[in-house]
PDB file of C-alpha atoms in Angstrom:
ATOM      1  CA  ALA A  22      -0.108   0.044   0.004  1.00 78.00           C
ATOM      2  CA  GLN A  23       1.069   3.784  -0.610  1.00 84.00           C
ATOM      3  CA  SER A  24       1.057   6.100   1.547  1.00 89.00           C
ATOM      4  CA  VAL A  25       2.042   9.932   2.391  1.00 92.00           C
ATOM      5  CA  ALA A  26       2.752  12.104   5.215  1.00 94.00           C
ATOM      6  CA  GLN A  27       2.906  15.604   5.393  1.00 95.00           C
ATOM      7  CA  PRO A  28       3.717  16.478   9.069  1.00 95.00           C
ATOM      8  CA  GLU A  29       2.966  19.855   9.712  1.00 95.00           C
ATOM      9  CA  ASP A  30      -0.477  21.569   9.365  1.00 93.00           C
ATOM     10  CA  GLN A  31       0.778  24.380   8.876  1.00 96.00           C
ATOM     11  CA  VAL A  32       3.990  26.346   7.929  1.00 98.00           C
ATOM     12  CA  ASN A  33       4.700  30.441   8.084  1.00 98.00           C
ATOM     13  CA  VAL A  34       7.644  31.982   6.864  1.00 98.00           C
ATOM     14  CA  ALA A  35       8.787  35.483   6.293  1.00 98.00           C
ATOM     15  CA  GLU A  36       9.175  36.915   2.962  1.00 98.00           C
ATOM     16  CA  GLY A  37      12.584  36.717   1.408  1.00 97.00           C
ATOM     17  CA  ASN A  38      13.366  33.619   3.962  1.00 98.00           C
ATOM     18  CA  PRO A  39      13.821  29.845   2.090  1.00 97.00           C
ATOM     19  CA  LEU A  40      10.642  27.621   2.972  1.00 97.00           C
ATOM     20  CA  THR A  41      10.279  24.118   3.306  1.00 98.00           C
ATOM     21  CA  VAL A  42       7.441  22.382   3.409  1.00 98.00           C
ATOM     22  CA  LYS A  43       8.144  18.558   4.733  1.00 98.00           C
ATOM     23  CA  CYS A  44       6.208  15.216   2.816  1.00 98.00           C
ATOM     24  CA  THR A  45       7.182  11.801   3.534  1.00 97.00           C
ATOM     25  CA  TYR A  46       6.071   8.727   1.820  1.00 95.00           C
ATOM     26  CA  SER A  47       6.088   4.798   2.267  1.00 93.00           C
ATOM     27  CA  VAL A  48       5.276   2.495  -0.935  1.00 89.00           C
ATOM     28  CA  SER A  49       6.826  -0.906  -1.931  1.00 85.00           C
ATOM     29  CA  GLY A  50       8.562  -0.545  -4.648  1.00 84.00           C
ATOM     30  CA  ASN A  51       9.609   2.938  -6.461  1.00 85.00           C
ATOM     31  CA  PRO A  52       7.656   5.895  -6.548  1.00 88.00           C
ATOM     32  CA  TYR A  53       6.556   8.936  -8.041  1.00 88.00           C
ATOM     33  CA  LEU A  54       6.650  11.452  -6.583  1.00 92.00           C
ATOM     34  CA  PHE A  55       4.049  14.865  -6.821  1.00 91.00           C
ATOM     35  CA  TRP A  56       3.237  18.223  -5.192  1.00 94.00           C
ATOM     36  CA  TYR A  57       0.848  19.943  -6.515  1.00 92.00           C
ATOM     37  CA  VAL A  58      -0.652  23.558  -4.826  1.00 93.00           C
ATOM     38  CA  GLN A  59      -4.237  24.960  -4.066  1.00 88.00           C
ATOM     39  CA  TYR A  60      -4.455  28.977  -4.004  1.00 87.00           C
ATOM     40  CA  PRO A  61      -7.962  30.150  -2.552  1.00 82.00           C
ATOM     41  CA  ASN A  62     -11.082  29.685  -4.336  1.00 75.00           C
ATOM     42  CA  ARG A  63      -8.834  27.221  -7.423  1.00 78.00           C
ATOM     43  CA  GLY A  64      -8.104  23.945  -8.156  1.00 77.00           C
ATOM     44  CA  LEU A  65      -5.215  22.129  -7.080  1.00 82.00           C
ATOM     45  CA  GLN A  66      -2.241  22.764  -9.768  1.00 86.00           C
ATOM     46  CA  PHE A  67      -0.085  20.634 -10.679  1.00 85.00           C
ATOM     47  CA  LEU A  68       3.895  22.064  -9.292  1.00 91.00           C
ATOM     48  CA  LEU A  69       6.308  19.602 -10.159  1.00 90.00           C
ATOM     49  CA  LYS A  70       7.226  15.407  -9.887  1.00 89.00           C
ATOM     50  CA  TYR A  71       9.598  12.921  -9.091  1.00 91.00           C
ATOM     51  CA  ILE A  72       9.568  10.235 -11.901  1.00 85.00           C
ATOM     52  CA  THR A  73      13.469   9.245 -12.498  1.00 84.00           C
ATOM     53  CA  GLY A  74      16.607  11.074 -12.228  1.00 86.00           C
ATOM     54  CA  ASP A  75      18.789  13.753 -10.572  1.00 90.00           C
ATOM     55  CA  ASN A  76      16.950  13.469  -6.998  1.00 93.00           C
ATOM     56  CA  LEU A  77      16.380  17.540  -7.082  1.00 95.00           C
ATOM     57  CA  VAL A  78      13.589  18.470  -8.976  1.00 94.00           C
ATOM     58  CA  LYS A  79      13.030  22.037 -10.726  1.00 94.00           C
ATOM     59  CA  GLY A  80       9.053  22.893 -11.158  1.00 91.00           C
ATOM     60  CA  SER A  81       6.852  25.927 -11.426  1.00 87.00           C
ATOM     61  CA  TYR A  82       7.247  29.144  -9.335  1.00 90.00           C
ATOM     62  CA  GLY A  83      10.405  28.909  -8.571  1.00 94.00           C
ATOM     63  CA  PHE A  84      10.079  25.909  -6.556  1.00 96.00           C
ATOM     64  CA  GLU A  85      11.715  22.507  -6.399  1.00 97.00           C
ATOM     65  CA  ALA A  86      12.030  19.224  -3.977  1.00 97.00           C
ATOM     66  CA  GLU A  87      14.711  16.966  -2.991  1.00 95.00           C
ATOM     67  CA  PHE A  88      13.576  13.439  -3.811  1.00 96.00           C
ATOM     68  CA  ASN A  89      15.348  11.404  -0.572  1.00 96.00           C
ATOM     69  CA  LYS A  90      15.541   7.816  -0.951  1.00 94.00           C
ATOM     70  CA  SER A  91      17.289   6.542   1.969  1.00 94.00           C
ATOM     71  CA  GLN A  92      14.935   8.884   4.183  1.00 96.00           C
ATOM     72  CA  THR A  93      11.861   8.380   2.129  1.00 96.00           C
ATOM     73  CA  SER A  94      11.362  11.959   1.705  1.00 97.00           C
ATOM     74  CA  PHE A  95      10.202  14.196  -1.068  1.00 97.00           C
ATOM     75  CA  HIS A  96      10.277  17.866   1.235  1.00 98.00           C
ATOM     76  CA  LEU A  97       9.491  21.101  -1.355  1.00 98.00           C
ATOM     77  CA  LYS A  98      11.807  24.185  -0.994  1.00 98.00           C
ATOM     78  CA  LYS A  99      12.337  27.429  -2.287  1.00 98.00           C
ATOM     79  CA  PRO A 100      14.983  29.663  -1.358  1.00 97.00           C
ATOM     80  CA  SER A 101      13.201  32.785  -1.150  1.00 97.00           C
ATOM     81  CA  ALA A 102       9.741  32.568  -0.366  1.00 97.00           C
ATOM     82  CA  LEU A 103       6.817  35.319  -2.086  1.00 97.00           C
ATOM     83  CA  VAL A 104       3.813  36.884  -0.089  1.00 97.00           C
ATOM     84  CA  SER A 105       2.159  35.356  -3.331  1.00 95.00           C
ATOM     85  CA  ASP A 106       3.245  31.912  -2.391  1.00 96.00           C
ATOM     86  CA  SER A 107       0.989  31.528   0.769  1.00 96.00           C
ATOM     87  CA  ALA A 108      -1.248  28.496  -0.787  1.00 95.00           C
ATOM     88  CA  LEU A 109      -2.318  25.148   0.497  1.00 94.00           C
ATOM     89  CA  TYR A 110       0.375  22.591  -0.772  1.00 96.00           C
ATOM     90  CA  PHE A 111      -0.382  18.533  -1.258  1.00 94.00           C
ATOM     91  CA  CYS A 112       2.293  16.252  -2.161  1.00 94.00           C
ATOM     92  CA  ALA A 113       1.507  12.624  -3.405  1.00 91.00           C
ATOM     93  CA  VAL A 114       2.939   9.858  -4.571  1.00 90.00           C
ATOM     94  CA  ARG A 115       2.340   6.000  -6.649  1.00 84.00           C
ATOM     95  CA  GLU A 116       3.740   3.364  -6.856  1.00 79.00           C
ATOM     96  CA  THR A 117       6.038   2.983 -10.348  1.00 74.00           C
ATOM     97  CA  SER A 118       5.074  -0.642 -11.496  1.00 70.00           C
ATOM     98  CA  GLY A 119       2.045  -2.808 -10.254  1.00 64.00           C
ATOM     99  CA  GLY A 120      -1.231  -1.829  -8.833  1.00 61.00           C
ATOM    100  CA  SER A 121      -3.492   1.236 -10.180  1.00 65.00           C
ATOM    101  CA  TYR A 122      -2.082   4.635 -12.106  1.00 69.00           C
ATOM    102  CA  ILE A 123      -4.109   6.360  -9.180  1.00 78.00           C
ATOM    103  CA  PRO A 124      -1.886   8.595  -6.623  1.00 84.00           C
ATOM    104  CA  THR A 125      -2.560   9.004  -2.810  1.00 87.00           C
ATOM    105  CA  PHE A 126      -2.276  12.534  -1.546  1.00 89.00           C
ATOM    106  CA  GLY A 127      -1.414  13.987   1.859  1.00 90.00           C
ATOM    107  CA  ARG A 128      -3.726  16.050   3.705  1.00 89.00           C
ATOM    108  CA  GLY A 129      -2.378  18.906   2.919  1.00 92.00           C
ATOM    109  CA  THR A 130       0.369  21.749   4.500  1.00 96.00           C
ATOM    110  CA  SER A 131      -1.090  25.168   4.209  1.00 95.00           C
ATOM    111  CA  LEU A 132       1.862  27.757   3.620  1.00 97.00           C
ATOM    112  CA  ILE A 133       2.150  31.595   5.140  1.00 97.00           C
ATOM    113  CA  VAL A 134       4.512  33.544   4.003  1.00 97.00           C
ATOM    114  CA  HIS A 135       4.547  36.614   5.998  1.00 96.00           C
ATOM    115  CA  PRO A 136       5.168  40.126   4.761  1.00 95.00           C
TER     116      PRO A 136
ATOM    117  CA  GLU B  16      -5.721  27.787 -20.094  1.00 71.00           C
ATOM    118  CA  PRO B  17      -8.152  25.245 -19.986  1.00 75.00           C
ATOM    119  CA  GLU B  18     -10.010  24.727 -16.856  1.00 84.00           C
ATOM    120  CA  VAL B  19     -12.093  22.114 -14.852  1.00 90.00           C
ATOM    121  CA  THR B  20     -15.404  23.591 -14.181  1.00 93.00           C
ATOM    122  CA  GLN B  21     -17.228  22.654 -11.584  1.00 95.00           C
ATOM    123  CA  THR B  22     -20.604  23.584  -9.806  1.00 94.00           C
ATOM    124  CA  PRO B  23     -22.108  24.479  -7.407  1.00 93.00           C
ATOM    125  CA  SER B  24     -18.754  25.630  -5.123  1.00 92.00           C
ATOM    126  CA  HIS B  25     -20.857  25.363  -2.359  1.00 95.00           C
ATOM    127  CA  GLN B  26     -23.755  23.317  -1.466  1.00 96.00           C
ATOM    128  CA  VAL B  27     -25.889  22.610   1.332  1.00 97.00           C
ATOM    129  CA  THR B  28     -28.141  19.812   1.970  1.00 97.00           C
ATOM    130  CA  GLN B  29     -29.973  18.064   4.737  1.00 97.00           C
ATOM    131  CA  MET B  30     -29.166  14.273   5.899  1.00 97.00           C
ATOM    132  CA  GLY B  31     -30.593  11.839   3.705  1.00 97.00           C
ATOM    133  CA  GLN B  32     -31.086  14.178   0.788  1.00 97.00           C
ATOM    134  CA  GLU B  33     -29.864  13.422  -2.762  1.00 97.00           C
ATOM    135  CA  VAL B  34     -27.423  15.738  -4.036  1.00 97.00           C
ATOM    136  CA  ILE B  35     -25.371  15.500  -7.624  1.00 97.00           C
ATOM    137  CA  LEU B  36     -22.158  17.728  -8.318  1.00 97.00           C
ATOM    138  CA  ARG B  37     -21.111  18.769 -11.411  1.00 96.00           C
ATOM    139  CA  CYS B  38     -18.189  19.115 -13.121  1.00 96.00           C
ATOM    140  CA  VAL B  39     -16.945  19.728 -16.727  1.00 96.00           C
ATOM    141  CA  PRO B  40     -13.393  17.885 -17.524  1.00 93.00           C
ATOM    142  CA  ILE B  41     -10.923  19.510 -19.744  1.00 89.00           C
ATOM    143  CA  SER B  42     -12.998  18.731 -23.643  1.00 87.00           C
ATOM    144  CA  ASN B  43     -10.247  16.503 -25.042  1.00 85.00           C
ATOM    145  CA  HIS B  44      -9.592  14.809 -21.479  1.00 88.00           C
ATOM    146  CA  LEU B  45     -10.626  11.093 -21.798  1.00 87.00           C
ATOM    147  CA  TYR B  46      -9.909  10.041 -18.273  1.00 90.00           C
ATOM    148  CA  PHE B  47     -12.243  11.657 -15.280  1.00 92.00           C
ATOM    149  CA  TYR B  48     -12.071  11.360 -10.917  1.00 93.00           C
ATOM    150  CA  TRP B  49     -13.411  12.378  -7.739  1.00 96.00           C
ATOM    151  CA  TYR B  50     -11.357  12.568  -4.875  1.00 94.00           C
ATOM    152  CA  ARG B  51     -13.045  13.837  -1.520  1.00 94.00           C
ATOM    153  CA  GLN B  52     -10.941  16.249   1.258  1.00 89.00           C
ATOM    154  CA  ILE B  53     -12.776  15.892   4.298  1.00 89.00           C
ATOM    155  CA  LEU B  54     -11.411  19.167   6.941  1.00 85.00           C
ATOM    156  CA  GLY B  55      -8.232  18.441   8.051  1.00 79.00           C
ATOM    157  CA  GLN B  56      -7.736  14.917   6.236  1.00 83.00           C
ATOM    158  CA  LYS B  57      -6.324  13.926   3.224  1.00 81.00           C
ATOM    159  CA  VAL B  58      -7.224  14.371  -0.389  1.00 86.00           C
ATOM    160  CA  GLU B  59      -8.753  10.951  -0.717  1.00 90.00           C
ATOM    161  CA  PHE B  60      -9.546   8.836  -4.338  1.00 91.00           C
ATOM    162  CA  LEU B  61     -13.518   8.197  -4.911  1.00 96.00           C
ATOM    163  CA  VAL B  62     -13.399   7.133  -8.330  1.00 95.00           C
ATOM    164  CA  SER B  63     -11.901   7.261 -11.757  1.00 92.00           C
ATOM    165  CA  PHE B  64     -14.323   6.950 -14.770  1.00 93.00           C
ATOM    166  CA  TYR B  65     -13.439   5.666 -18.602  1.00 90.00           C
ATOM    167  CA  ASN B  66     -15.207   5.073 -21.614  1.00 88.00           C
ATOM    168  CA  ASN B  67     -18.150   5.237 -19.617  1.00 90.00           C
ATOM    169  CA  GLU B  68     -17.714   2.790 -16.599  1.00 93.00           C
ATOM    170  CA  ILE B  69     -15.845   3.411 -13.409  1.00 94.00           C
ATOM    171  CA  SER B  70     -12.133   2.005 -14.053  1.00 90.00           C
ATOM    172  CA  GLU B  71     -11.338   1.876 -10.355  1.00 90.00           C
ATOM    173  CA  LYS B  72     -13.408   3.023  -6.712  1.00 93.00           C
ATOM    174  CA  SER B  73     -12.601   3.236  -3.470  1.00 93.00           C
ATOM    175  CA  GLU B  74     -13.310   1.798  -0.477  1.00 93.00           C
ATOM    176  CA  ILE B  75     -15.605   5.320   0.361  1.00 94.00           C
ATOM    177  CA  PHE B  76     -17.355   4.854  -2.908  1.00 96.00           C
ATOM    178  CA  ASP B  77     -19.795   2.410  -1.717  1.00 95.00           C
ATOM    179  CA  ASP B  78     -23.672   1.680  -3.359  1.00 95.00           C
ATOM    180  CA  GLN B  79     -25.098   5.613  -2.413  1.00 96.00           C
ATOM    181  CA  PHE B  80     -22.348   6.961  -4.953  1.00 97.00           C
ATOM    182  CA  SER B  81     -23.042   6.773  -8.452  1.00 97.00           C
ATOM    183  CA  VAL B  82     -21.060   8.774 -11.707  1.00 97.00           C
ATOM    184  CA  GLU B  83     -22.089   9.933 -14.760  1.00 94.00           C
ATOM    185  CA  ARG B  84     -21.519  11.340 -17.934  1.00 92.00           C
ATOM    186  CA  PRO B  85     -24.859  12.158 -19.546  1.00 86.00           C
ATOM    187  CA  ASP B  86     -24.447  14.344 -22.636  1.00 85.00           C
ATOM    188  CA  GLY B  87     -20.492  14.199 -23.059  1.00 79.00           C
ATOM    189  CA  SER B  88     -19.806  17.227 -21.416  1.00 86.00           C
ATOM    190  CA  ASN B  89     -20.695  16.767 -17.809  1.00 93.00           C
ATOM    191  CA  PHE B  90     -19.023  14.581 -15.231  1.00 96.00           C
ATOM    192  CA  THR B  91     -21.766  14.232 -12.324  1.00 97.00           C
ATOM    193  CA  LEU B  92     -21.558  12.650  -8.821  1.00 97.00           C
ATOM    194  CA  LYS B  93     -24.372  11.874  -7.420  1.00 97.00           C
ATOM    195  CA  ILE B  94     -24.762  10.876  -3.113  1.00 97.00           C
ATOM    196  CA  ARG B  95     -28.235   9.251  -2.508  1.00 96.00           C
ATOM    197  CA  SER B  96     -28.949   9.576   0.620  1.00 95.00           C
ATOM    198  CA  THR B  97     -26.256  12.352   2.357  1.00 97.00           C
ATOM    199  CA  LYS B  98     -24.977  11.564   5.931  1.00 96.00           C
ATOM    200  CA  LEU B  99     -23.433  14.002   8.251  1.00 97.00           C
ATOM    201  CA  GLU B 100     -20.084  12.273   7.298  1.00 96.00           C
ATOM    202  CA  ASP B 101     -20.610  13.117   3.749  1.00 97.00           C
ATOM    203  CA  SER B 102     -19.409  16.359   4.226  1.00 97.00           C
ATOM    204  CA  ALA B 103     -16.734  17.217   2.406  1.00 95.00           C
ATOM    205  CA  MET B 104     -15.129  19.147  -0.188  1.00 92.00           C
ATOM    206  CA  TYR B 105     -15.308  17.207  -3.865  1.00 95.00           C
ATOM    207  CA  PHE B 106     -12.668  17.876  -6.304  1.00 93.00           C
ATOM    208  CA  CYS B 107     -13.062  16.429  -9.678  1.00 94.00           C
ATOM    209  CA  ALA B 108     -10.341  15.899 -11.737  1.00 91.00           C
ATOM    210  CA  SER B 109      -9.585  14.883 -15.790  1.00 90.00           C
ATOM    211  CA  SER B 110      -7.013  13.742 -17.429  1.00 85.00           C
ATOM    212  CA  VAL B 111      -5.830  13.041 -21.676  1.00 80.00           C
ATOM    213  CA  ARG B 112      -4.752   9.851 -20.743  1.00 70.00           C
ATOM    214  CA  ASP B 113      -4.327   7.060 -17.383  1.00 64.00           C
ATOM    215  CA  SER B 114      -0.506   8.005 -17.752  1.00 61.00           C
ATOM    216  CA  PRO B 115       2.213   6.448 -15.069  1.00 50.00           C
ATOM    217  CA  SER B 116       3.535   9.599 -14.223  1.00 56.00           C
ATOM    218  CA  ASN B 117      -0.127  11.159 -13.893  1.00 55.00           C
ATOM    219  CA  TYR B 118       0.905  15.119 -14.354  1.00 58.00           C
ATOM    220  CA  GLY B 119      -1.497  15.657 -16.520  1.00 63.00           C
ATOM    221  CA  TYR B 120      -3.850  15.848 -13.993  1.00 77.00           C
ATOM    222  CA  THR B 121      -5.785  18.890 -13.854  1.00 84.00           C
ATOM    223  CA  PHE B 122      -8.463  19.649 -11.072  1.00 87.00           C
ATOM    224  CA  GLY B 123     -11.414  22.006 -10.271  1.00 89.00           C
ATOM    225  CA  SER B 124     -11.714  24.659  -7.476  1.00 88.00           C
ATOM    226  CA  GLY B 125     -14.149  21.961  -5.818  1.00 91.00           C
ATOM    227  CA  THR B 126     -18.172  22.046  -4.464  1.00 95.00           C
ATOM    228  CA  ARG B 127     -18.232  22.149  -0.822  1.00 94.00           C
ATOM    229  CA  LEU B 128     -20.379  19.832   0.119  1.00 97.00           C
ATOM    230  CA  THR B 129     -21.977  20.192   4.478  1.00 97.00           C
ATOM    231  CA  VAL B 130     -24.750  17.775   5.310  1.00 97.00           C
ATOM    232  CA  VAL B 131     -26.896  19.498   8.095  1.00 97.00           C
TER     233      VAL B 131
END
């Protein structure tokens, strides 16, 4: 079975500071990993994904995430946060082989960037 | 940019009543999905739909739930007799294909269902 955990309900950071939103996962084989963002009154939008290759993945809006197999983590990062980054962030995982293509989502982390 | 549209944005219904949540997927997408998120909990998969039939469903998707693509553009989720615990945000999503990398999912902005 696949699962994902986002241990923080909320992350607060000052504008201009680096931000990290944490995600850990559990799969029986190798994972596909995703980050989505939800702005107020909008649907979940795809940010980035890890399929294979480089452990550091770059995505939209200056975000990046690092796949760490030994720690089973896929933390989302940005070097310098903007107030406009304030949103709900969802991590998702699915197995690379077998099973379905349906990803499992976490419960989301609310990122609040203070001016 | 094409969007998945969900209506209504918020619906309040009495326990035991039937509700229909509506979604208009992106026009060239072939795979359709419903997810829900109970407040403070995970986003949970409900059902996927392809070629006019359910391709996969979760344990949550019991006999009280049904999905339909009545007219080639809308994709609906019906809950026959709502319970208090059905209160949640319901997300519709669509994708061009059921690809391994999944990144083609496009989500709607959700319908908040409140059962009183």
